[in-house]
CSV table of C-alpha atoms and ligand atoms in Angstrom, one decimal:
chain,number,residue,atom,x,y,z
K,869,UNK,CA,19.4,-11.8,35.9
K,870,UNK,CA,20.9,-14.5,38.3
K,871,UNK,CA,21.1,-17.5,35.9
K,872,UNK,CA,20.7,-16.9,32.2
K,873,UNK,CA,18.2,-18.2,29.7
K,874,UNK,CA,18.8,-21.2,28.4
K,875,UNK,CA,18.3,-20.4,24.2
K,876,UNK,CA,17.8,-22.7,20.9
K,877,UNK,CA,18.9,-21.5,17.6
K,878,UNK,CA,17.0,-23.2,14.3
K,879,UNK,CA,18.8,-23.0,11.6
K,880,UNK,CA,22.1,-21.9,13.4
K,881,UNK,CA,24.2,-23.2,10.8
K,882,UNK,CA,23.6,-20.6,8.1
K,883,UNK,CA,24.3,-17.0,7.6
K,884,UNK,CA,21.8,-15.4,9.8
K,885,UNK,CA,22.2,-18.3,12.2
K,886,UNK,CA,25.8,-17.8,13.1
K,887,UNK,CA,25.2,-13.7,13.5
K,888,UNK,CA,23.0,-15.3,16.4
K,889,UNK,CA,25.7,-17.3,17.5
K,890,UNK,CA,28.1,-14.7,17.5
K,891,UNK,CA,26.1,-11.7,19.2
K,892,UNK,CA,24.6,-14.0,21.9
K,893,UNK,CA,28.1,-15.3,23.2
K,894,UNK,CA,29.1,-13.4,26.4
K,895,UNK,CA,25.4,-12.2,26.7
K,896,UNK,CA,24.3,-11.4,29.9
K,897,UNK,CA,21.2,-12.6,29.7
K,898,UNK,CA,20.9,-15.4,27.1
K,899,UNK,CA,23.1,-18.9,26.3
K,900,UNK,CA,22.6,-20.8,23.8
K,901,UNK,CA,22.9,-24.3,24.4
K,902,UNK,CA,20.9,-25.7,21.3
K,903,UNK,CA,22.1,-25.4,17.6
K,904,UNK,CA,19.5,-26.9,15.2
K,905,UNK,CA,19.7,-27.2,11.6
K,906,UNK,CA,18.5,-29.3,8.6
K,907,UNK,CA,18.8,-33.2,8.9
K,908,UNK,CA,21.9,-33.1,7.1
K,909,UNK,CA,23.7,-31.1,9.9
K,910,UNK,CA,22.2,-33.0,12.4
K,911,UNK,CA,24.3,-35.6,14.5
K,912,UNK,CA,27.1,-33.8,14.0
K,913,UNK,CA,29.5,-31.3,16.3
K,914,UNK,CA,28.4,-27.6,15.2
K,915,UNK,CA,31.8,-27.1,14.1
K,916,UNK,CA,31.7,-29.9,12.0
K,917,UNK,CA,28.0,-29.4,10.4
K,918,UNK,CA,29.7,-25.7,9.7
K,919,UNK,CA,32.7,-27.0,8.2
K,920,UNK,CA,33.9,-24.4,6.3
K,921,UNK,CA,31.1,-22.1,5.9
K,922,UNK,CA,31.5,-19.8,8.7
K,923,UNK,CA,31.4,-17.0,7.5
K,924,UNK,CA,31.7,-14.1,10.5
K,925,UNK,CA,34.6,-11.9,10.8
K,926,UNK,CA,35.7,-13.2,14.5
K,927,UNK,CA,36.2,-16.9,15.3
K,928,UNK,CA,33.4,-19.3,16.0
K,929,UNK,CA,32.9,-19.2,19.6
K,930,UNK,CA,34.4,-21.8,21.8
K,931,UNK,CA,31.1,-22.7,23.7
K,932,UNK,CA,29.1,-23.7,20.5
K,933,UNK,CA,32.3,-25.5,18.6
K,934,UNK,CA,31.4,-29.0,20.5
K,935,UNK,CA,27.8,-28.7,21.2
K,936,UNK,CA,25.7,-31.3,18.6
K,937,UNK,CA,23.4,-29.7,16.0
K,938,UNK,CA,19.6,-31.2,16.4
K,939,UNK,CA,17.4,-31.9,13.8
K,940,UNK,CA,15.3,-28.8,13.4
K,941,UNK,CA,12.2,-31.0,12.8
K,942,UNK,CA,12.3,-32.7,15.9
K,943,UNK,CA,10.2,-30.5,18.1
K,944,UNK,CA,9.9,-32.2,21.2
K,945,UNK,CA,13.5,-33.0,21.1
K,946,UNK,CA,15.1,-29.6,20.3
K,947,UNK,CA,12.2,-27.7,22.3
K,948,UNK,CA,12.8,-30.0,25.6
K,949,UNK,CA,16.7,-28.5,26.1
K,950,UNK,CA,15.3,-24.5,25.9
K,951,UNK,CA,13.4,-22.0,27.7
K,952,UNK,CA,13.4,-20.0,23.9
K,953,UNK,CA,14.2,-20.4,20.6
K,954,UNK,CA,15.5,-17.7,17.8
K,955,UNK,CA,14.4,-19.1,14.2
K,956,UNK,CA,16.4,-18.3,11.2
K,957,UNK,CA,15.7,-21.6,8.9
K,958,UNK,CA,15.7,-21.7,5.1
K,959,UNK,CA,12.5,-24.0,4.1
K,960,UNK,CA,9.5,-22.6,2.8
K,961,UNK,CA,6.7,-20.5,3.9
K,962,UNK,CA,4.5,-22.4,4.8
K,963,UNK,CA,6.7,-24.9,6.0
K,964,UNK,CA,8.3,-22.3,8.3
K,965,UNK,CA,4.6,-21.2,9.7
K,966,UNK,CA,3.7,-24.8,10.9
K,967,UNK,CA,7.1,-25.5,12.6
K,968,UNK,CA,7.2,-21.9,14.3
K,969,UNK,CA,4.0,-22.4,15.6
K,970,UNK,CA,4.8,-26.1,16.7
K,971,UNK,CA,7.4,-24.6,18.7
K,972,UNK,CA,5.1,-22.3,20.2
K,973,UNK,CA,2.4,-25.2,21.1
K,974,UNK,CA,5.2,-27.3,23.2
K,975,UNK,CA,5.2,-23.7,25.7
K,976,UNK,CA,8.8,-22.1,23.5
K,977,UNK,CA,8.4,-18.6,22.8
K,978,UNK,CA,9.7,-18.0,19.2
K,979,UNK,CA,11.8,-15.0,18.2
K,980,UNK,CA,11.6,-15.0,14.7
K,981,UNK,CA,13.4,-13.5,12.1
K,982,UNK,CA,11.4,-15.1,8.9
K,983,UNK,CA,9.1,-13.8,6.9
K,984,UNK,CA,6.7,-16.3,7.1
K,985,UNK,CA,4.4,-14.5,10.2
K,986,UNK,CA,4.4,-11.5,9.7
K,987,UNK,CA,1.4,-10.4,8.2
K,988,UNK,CA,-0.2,-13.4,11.1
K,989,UNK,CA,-2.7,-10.4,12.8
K,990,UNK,CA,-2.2,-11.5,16.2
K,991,UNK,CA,1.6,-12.0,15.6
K,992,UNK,CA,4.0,-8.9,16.6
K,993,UNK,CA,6.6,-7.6,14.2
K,994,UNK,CA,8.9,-5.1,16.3
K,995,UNK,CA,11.7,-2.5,15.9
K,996,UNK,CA,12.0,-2.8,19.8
K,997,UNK,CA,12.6,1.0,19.7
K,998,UNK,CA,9.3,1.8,17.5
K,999,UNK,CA,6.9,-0.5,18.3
K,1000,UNK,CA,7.2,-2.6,21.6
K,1001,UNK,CA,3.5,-1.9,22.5
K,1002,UNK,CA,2.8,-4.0,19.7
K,1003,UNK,CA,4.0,-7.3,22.0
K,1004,UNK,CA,0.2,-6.7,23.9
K,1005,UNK,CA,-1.3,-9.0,21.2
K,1006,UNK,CA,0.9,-12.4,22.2
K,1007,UNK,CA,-2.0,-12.2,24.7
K,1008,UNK,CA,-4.5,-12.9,22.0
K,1009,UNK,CA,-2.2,-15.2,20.2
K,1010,UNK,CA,-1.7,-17.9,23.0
K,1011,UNK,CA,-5.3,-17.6,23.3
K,1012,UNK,CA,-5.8,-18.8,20.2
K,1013,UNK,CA,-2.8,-21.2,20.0
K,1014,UNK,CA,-4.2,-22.7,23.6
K,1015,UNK,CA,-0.9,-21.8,25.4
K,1016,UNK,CA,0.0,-20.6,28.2
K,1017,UNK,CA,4.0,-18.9,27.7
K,1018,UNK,CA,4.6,-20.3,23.8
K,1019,UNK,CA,4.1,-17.7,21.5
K,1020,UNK,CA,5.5,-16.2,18.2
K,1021,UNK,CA,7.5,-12.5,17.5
K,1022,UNK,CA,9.0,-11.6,14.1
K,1023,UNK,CA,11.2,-8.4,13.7
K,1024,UNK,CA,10.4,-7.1,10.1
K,1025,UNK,CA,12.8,-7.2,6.5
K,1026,UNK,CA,16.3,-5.7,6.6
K,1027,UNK,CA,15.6,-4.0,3.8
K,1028,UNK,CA,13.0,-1.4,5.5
K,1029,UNK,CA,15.8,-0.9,8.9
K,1030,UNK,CA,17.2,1.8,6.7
K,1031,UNK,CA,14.2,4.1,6.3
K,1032,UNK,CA,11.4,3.2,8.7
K,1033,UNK,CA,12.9,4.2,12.0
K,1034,UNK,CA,12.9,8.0,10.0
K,1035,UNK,CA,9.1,7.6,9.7
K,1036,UNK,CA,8.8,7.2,13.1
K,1037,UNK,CA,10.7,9.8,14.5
K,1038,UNK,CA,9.0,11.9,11.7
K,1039,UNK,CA,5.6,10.6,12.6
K,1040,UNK,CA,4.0,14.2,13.7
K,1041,UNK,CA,4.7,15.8,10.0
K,1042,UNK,CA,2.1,12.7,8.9
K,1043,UNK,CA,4.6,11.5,6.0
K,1044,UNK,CA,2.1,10.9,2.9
K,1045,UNK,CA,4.5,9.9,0.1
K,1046,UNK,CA,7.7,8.0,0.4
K,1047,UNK,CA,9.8,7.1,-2.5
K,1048,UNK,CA,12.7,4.7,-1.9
K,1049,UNK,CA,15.5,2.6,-3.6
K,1050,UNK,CA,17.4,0.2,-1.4
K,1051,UNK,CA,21.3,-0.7,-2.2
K,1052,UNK,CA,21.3,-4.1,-0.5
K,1053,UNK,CA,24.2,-6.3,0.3
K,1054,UNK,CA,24.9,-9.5,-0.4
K,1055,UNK,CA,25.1,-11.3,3.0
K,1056,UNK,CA,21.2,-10.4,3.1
K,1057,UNK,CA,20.6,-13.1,0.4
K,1058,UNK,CA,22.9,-15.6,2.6
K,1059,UNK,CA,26.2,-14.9,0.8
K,1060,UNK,CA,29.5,-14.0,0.4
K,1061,UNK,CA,31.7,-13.3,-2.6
K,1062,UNK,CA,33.4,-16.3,-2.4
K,1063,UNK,CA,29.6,-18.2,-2.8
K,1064,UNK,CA,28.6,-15.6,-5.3
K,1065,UNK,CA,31.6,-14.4,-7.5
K,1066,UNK,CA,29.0,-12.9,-10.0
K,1067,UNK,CA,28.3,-10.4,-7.6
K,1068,UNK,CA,31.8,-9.0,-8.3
K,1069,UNK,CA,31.5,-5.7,-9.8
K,1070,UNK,CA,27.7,-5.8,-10.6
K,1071,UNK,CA,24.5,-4.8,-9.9
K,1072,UNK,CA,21.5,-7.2,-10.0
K,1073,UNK,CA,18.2,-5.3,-9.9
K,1074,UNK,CA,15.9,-7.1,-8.5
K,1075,UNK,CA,15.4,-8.9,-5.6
K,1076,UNK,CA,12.9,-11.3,-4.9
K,1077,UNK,CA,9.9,-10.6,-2.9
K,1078,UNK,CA,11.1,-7.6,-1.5
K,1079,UNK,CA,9.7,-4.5,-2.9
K,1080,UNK,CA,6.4,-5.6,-1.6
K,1081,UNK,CA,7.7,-6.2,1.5
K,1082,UNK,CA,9.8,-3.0,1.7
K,1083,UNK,CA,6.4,-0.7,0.9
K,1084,UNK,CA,4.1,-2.8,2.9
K,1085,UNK,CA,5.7,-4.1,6.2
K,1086,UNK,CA,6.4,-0.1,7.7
K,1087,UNK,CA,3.1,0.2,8.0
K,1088,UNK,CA,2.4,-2.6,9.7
K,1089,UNK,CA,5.7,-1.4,12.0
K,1090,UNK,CA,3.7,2.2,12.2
K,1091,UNK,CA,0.6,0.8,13.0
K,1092,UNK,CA,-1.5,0.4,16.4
K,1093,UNK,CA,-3.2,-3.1,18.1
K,1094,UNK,CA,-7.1,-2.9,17.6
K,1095,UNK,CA,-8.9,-5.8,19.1
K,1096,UNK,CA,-6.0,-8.2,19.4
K,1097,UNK,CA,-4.8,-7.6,16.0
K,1098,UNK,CA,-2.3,-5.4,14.4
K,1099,UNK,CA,-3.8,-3.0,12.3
K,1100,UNK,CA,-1.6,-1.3,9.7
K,1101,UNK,CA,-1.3,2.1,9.1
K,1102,UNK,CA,-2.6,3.5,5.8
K,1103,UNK,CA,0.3,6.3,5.1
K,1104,UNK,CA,2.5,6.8,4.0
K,1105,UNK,CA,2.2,5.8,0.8
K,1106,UNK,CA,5.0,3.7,-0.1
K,1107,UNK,CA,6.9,2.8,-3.5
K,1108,UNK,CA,10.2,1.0,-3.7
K,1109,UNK,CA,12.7,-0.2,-5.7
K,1110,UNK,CA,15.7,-2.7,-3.9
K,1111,UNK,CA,18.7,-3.7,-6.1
K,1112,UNK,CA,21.4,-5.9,-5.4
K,1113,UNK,CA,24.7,-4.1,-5.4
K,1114,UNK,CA,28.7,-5.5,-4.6
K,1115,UNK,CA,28.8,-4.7,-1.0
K,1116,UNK,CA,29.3,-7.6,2.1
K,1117,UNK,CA,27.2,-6.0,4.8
K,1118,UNK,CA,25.2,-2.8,4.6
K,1119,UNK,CA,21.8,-1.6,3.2
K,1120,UNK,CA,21.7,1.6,2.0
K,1121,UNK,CA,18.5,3.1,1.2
K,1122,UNK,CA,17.7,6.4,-1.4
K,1123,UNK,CA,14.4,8.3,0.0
K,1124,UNK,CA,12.4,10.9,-1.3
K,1125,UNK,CA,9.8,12.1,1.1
K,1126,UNK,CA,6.5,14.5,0.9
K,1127,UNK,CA,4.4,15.4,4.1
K,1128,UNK,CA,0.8,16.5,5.3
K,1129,UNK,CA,2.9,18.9,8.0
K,1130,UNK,CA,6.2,20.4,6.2
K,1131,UNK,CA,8.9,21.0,9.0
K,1132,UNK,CA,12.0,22.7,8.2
K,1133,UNK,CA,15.2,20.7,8.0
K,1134,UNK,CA,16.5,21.8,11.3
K,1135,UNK,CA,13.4,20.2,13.1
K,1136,UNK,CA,13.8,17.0,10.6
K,1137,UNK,CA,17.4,16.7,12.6
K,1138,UNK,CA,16.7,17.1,15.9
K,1139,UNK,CA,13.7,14.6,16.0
K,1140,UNK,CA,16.0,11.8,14.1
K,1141,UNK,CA,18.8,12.3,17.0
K,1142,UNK,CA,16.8,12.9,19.9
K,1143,UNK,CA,14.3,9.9,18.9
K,1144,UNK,CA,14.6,7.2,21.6
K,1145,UNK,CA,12.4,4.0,22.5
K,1146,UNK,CA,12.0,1.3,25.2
K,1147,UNK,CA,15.4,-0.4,24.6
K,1148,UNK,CA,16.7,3.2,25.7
K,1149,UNK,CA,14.7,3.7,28.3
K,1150,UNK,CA,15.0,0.4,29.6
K,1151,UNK,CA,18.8,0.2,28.4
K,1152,UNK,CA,18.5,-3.2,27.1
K,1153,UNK,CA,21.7,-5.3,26.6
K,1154,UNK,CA,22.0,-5.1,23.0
K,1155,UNK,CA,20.5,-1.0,23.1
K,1156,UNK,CA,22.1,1.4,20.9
K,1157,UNK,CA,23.0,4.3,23.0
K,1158,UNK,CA,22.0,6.5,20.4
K,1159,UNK,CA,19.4,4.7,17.9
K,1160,UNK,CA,19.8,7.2,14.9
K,1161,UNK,CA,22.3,9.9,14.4
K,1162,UNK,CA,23.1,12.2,11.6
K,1163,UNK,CA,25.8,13.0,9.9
K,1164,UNK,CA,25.9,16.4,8.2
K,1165,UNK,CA,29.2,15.4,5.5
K,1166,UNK,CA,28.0,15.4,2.0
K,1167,UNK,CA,29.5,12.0,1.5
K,1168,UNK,CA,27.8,10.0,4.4
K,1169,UNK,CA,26.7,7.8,5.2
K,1170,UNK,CA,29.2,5.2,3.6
K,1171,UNK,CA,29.2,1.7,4.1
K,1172,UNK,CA,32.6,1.1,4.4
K,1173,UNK,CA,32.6,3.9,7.3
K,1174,UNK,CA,29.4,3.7,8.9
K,1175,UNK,CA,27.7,0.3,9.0
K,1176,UNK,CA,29.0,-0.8,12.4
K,1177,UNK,CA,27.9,2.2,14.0
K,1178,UNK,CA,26.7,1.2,17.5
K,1179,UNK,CA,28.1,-2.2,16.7
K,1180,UNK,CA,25.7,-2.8,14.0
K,1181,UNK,CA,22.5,-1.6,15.9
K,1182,UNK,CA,22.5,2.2,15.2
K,1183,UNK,CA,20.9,4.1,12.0
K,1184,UNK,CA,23.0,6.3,9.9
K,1185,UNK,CA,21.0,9.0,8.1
K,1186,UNK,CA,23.1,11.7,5.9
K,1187,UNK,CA,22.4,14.3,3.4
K,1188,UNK,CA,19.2,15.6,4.2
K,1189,UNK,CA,18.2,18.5,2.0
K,1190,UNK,CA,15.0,19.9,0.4
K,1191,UNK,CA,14.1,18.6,-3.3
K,1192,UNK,CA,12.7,20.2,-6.1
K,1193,UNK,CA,9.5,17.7,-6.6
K,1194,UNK,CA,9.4,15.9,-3.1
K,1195,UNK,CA,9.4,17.9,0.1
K,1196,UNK,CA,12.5,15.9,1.1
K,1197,UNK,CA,14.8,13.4,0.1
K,1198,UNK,CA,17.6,11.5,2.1
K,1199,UNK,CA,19.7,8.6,2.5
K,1200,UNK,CA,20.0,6.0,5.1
K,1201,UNK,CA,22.2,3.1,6.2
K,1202,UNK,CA,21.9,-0.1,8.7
K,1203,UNK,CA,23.7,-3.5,9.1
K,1204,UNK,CA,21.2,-5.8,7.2
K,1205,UNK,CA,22.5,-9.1,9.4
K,1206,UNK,CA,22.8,-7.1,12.2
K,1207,UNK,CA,19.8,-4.7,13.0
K,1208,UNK,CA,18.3,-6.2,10.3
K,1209,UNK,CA,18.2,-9.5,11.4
K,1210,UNK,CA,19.8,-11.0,14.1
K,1211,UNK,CA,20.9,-8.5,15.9
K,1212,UNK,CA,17.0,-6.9,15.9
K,1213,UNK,CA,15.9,-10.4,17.0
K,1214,UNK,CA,18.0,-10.1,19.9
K,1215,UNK,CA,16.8,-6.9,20.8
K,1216,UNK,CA,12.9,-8.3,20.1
K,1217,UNK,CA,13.9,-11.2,22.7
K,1218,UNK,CA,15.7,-8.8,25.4
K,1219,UNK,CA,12.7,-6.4,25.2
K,1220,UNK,CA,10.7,-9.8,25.7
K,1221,UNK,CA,12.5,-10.6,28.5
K,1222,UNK,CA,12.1,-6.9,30.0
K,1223,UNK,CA,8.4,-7.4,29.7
K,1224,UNK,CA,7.9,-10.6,31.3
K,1225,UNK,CA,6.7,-12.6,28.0
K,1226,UNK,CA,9.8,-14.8,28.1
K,1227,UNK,CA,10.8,-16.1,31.5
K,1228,UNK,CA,12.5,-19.4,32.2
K,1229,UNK,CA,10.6,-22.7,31.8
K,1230,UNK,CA,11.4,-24.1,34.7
K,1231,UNK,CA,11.4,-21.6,37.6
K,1232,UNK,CA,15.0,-21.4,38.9
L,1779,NAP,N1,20.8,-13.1,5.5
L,1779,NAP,C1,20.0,-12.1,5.9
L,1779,NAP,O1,20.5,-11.0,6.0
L,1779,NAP,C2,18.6,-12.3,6.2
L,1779,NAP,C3,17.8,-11.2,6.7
L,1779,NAP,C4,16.5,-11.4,7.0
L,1779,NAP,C5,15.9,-12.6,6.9
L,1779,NAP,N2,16.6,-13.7,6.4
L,1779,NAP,C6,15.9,-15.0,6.3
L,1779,NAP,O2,16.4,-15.8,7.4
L,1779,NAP,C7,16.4,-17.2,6.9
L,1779,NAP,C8,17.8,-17.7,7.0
L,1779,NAP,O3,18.6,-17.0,6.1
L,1779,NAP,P1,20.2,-17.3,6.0
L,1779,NAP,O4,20.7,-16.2,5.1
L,1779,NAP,O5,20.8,-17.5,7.3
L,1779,NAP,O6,20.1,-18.7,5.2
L,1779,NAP,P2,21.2,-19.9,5.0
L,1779,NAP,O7,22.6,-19.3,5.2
L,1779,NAP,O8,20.9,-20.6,3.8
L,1779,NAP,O9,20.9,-20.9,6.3
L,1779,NAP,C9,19.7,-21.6,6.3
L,1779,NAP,C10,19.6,-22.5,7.6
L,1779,NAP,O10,18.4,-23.2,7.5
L,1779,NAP,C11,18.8,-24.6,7.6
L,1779,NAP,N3,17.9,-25.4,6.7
L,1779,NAP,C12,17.9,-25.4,5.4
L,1779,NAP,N4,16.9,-26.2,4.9
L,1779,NAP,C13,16.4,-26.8,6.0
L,1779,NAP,C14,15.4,-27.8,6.2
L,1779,NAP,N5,14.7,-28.4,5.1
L,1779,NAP,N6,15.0,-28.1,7.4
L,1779,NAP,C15,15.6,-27.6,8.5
L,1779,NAP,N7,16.6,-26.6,8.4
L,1779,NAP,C16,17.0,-26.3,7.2
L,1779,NAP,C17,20.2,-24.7,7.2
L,1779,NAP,O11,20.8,-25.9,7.8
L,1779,NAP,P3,21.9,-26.8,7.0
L,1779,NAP,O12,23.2,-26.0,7.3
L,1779,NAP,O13,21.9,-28.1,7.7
L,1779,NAP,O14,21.6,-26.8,5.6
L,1779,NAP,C18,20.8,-23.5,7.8
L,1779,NAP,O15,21.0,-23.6,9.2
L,1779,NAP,C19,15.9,-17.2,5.5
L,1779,NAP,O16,14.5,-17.5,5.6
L,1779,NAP,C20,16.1,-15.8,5.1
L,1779,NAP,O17,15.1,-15.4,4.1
L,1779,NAP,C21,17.9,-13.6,6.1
């Protein structure tokens, strides 16, 4: 790409907003050159507005440090300086619906990581490796939003990056009944342990809003585009329970598993770590060499070993065996800011890119 995408992030003063912040500096492709963020960040410097909530491992990036936040609610404004925008605001649902769609109406493709479109039919939600066909339908979408190059994607819940891509690989043994508990990290609900000391040695079980979408949106991720909609598909059967636990980054996910087609173990393997997708084949940017592996020690995956495995963007899957009521059971691990937000948002907008859905506004 000879000059890079100029890129807008909304809401880039919180948790998921500085992951984008730090993934997209030294892209090749992408440069962000908006911040946006509620009216109380706005006006000033994005080190300022962060103050001392930055909360990545590596230093805030030098590029971003002087740039001014915008008001996120100023459309026009913030959408005038971009050729795309990744979203990652905090206001409500529906709130989030009619500002993500503004976006799209002033001609500013959205890369979304909120939850509020993703059950919109003629909105994509992609795992860039499962699921890029899906992207056909922005064609129907603009239609119906009356643009020409604005659009919305989503990329789905952390919580289901730990499991689904498994059901994909798997997808000729027709899975019929997944059972699965999530372990889920803290810095998925925004936090540290400094902003939540009660996290400290305990276990909160339950999560809000996510058990519904951690059974319901991999189907929508398995599913096919019908008529300019996506279609969901109707198995496997999903039931989940997702509990907080005292763990930074990481989601770990418990799954017991029955299929239509029982393979053997050794077949299980070989289609999790020879499963490969688009960002693969297209070796995308921010592509995982390998998107799953599997690691045969009894005691993996851990978190504290395994979650930045392909910095952040790879699937860990360990201790695979046969169970005595299920055909299967198995656990999984991913980054939850990382695949499972940001980082996946990325990969949605690269894969974008690839396609020729987001191209610059202006041509250069
Ligand atoms: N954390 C995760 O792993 C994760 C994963 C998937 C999805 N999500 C979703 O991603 C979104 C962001 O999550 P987060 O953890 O990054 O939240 P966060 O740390 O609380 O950050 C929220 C961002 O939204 C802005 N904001 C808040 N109220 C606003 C308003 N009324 N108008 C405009 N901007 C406003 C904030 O700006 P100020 O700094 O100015 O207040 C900040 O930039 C949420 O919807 C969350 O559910 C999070």
């Amino acid at each position: 790409m000879e000059q890079k995408l100029r890129v807008g992030i909304l809401g880039a003063t919180g948790m998921v907003g500085q992951r984008f912040i730090s993934l997209l500096e030294d892209h090749p492709w992408f440069e962000v050159v908006t911040v946006a963020a509620s009216p109380r960040s706005a006006g000033k410097t994005y080190e300022e507005a962060v103050g001392g909530r930055w909360k990545m491992t590596t230093p805030m990036p030098e590029g971003v440090k002087k740039l001014k936040v915008l008001n996120v609610n100023e459309v026009e404004k913030v959408a005038a300086t971009v050729d795309f925008v990744f979203s990652a605001v905090d206001m409500t649902k529906d709130e989030i619906k009619a500002i993500e769609e503004e976006y799209a109406k002033t001609e500013t493709p959205v890369v979304s990581n909120n939850s509020a479109h993703r059950w919109t039919p003629d909105v994509p939600m992609v795992v860039p490796e499962i699921n890029s066909e899906h992207f056909a339908v922005i064609e129907d979408q603009k239609k119906r939003l009356g643009t020409t190059r604005g659009f919305i994607a989503v990329k789905p819940n952390c919580s289901i990056q730990s499991y689904a891509p498994c059901l994909a690989a798997w997808r000729e043994y027709e899975a019929t009944e997944v059972v699965a508990t999530t372990y889920q990290a803290i810095s998925g609900a925004g936090k540290t342990f400094k902003d939540w000391p009660e996290m400290v040695e305990n276990i909160i079980p339950y999560i809000g809003g996510e058990e519904e979408k951690s059974e319901q949106e991999p189907l929508r991720v398995l599913g096919k585009v019908e008529n300019g909609k996506i279609k969901k598909a109707d198995l496997p059967k999903i039931t989940c329970q997702c509990i907080r636990v005292p763990v930074l980054n990481g989601h770990t996910a418990a799954v017991f598993i029955n299929f239509a087609k029982k393979p053997t173990k050794e077949e299980l393997i070989e289609k999790l770590v020879n499963y490969r997708g688009y960002p693969q084949e297209e070796n995308l940017p921010s592509a995982p060499k390998q998107f799953i592996r599997y690691l045969g020690e009894e005691n993996r995956p851990q978190v504290a070993l395994d979650v930045e495995y392909e910095n952040g963007m790879g699937i860990s899957i360990g201790r695979l065996r046969e169970d005595s009521i299920y055909d299967y059971k198995f656990v999984g691990l991913s980054h939850n800011t990382v695949r499972g937000a940001a980082g996946g948002a990325v990969l949605c907008a690269e894969a974008l890119t690839a396609k020729g859905y987001i191209k610059a506004k202006i041509p250069q």
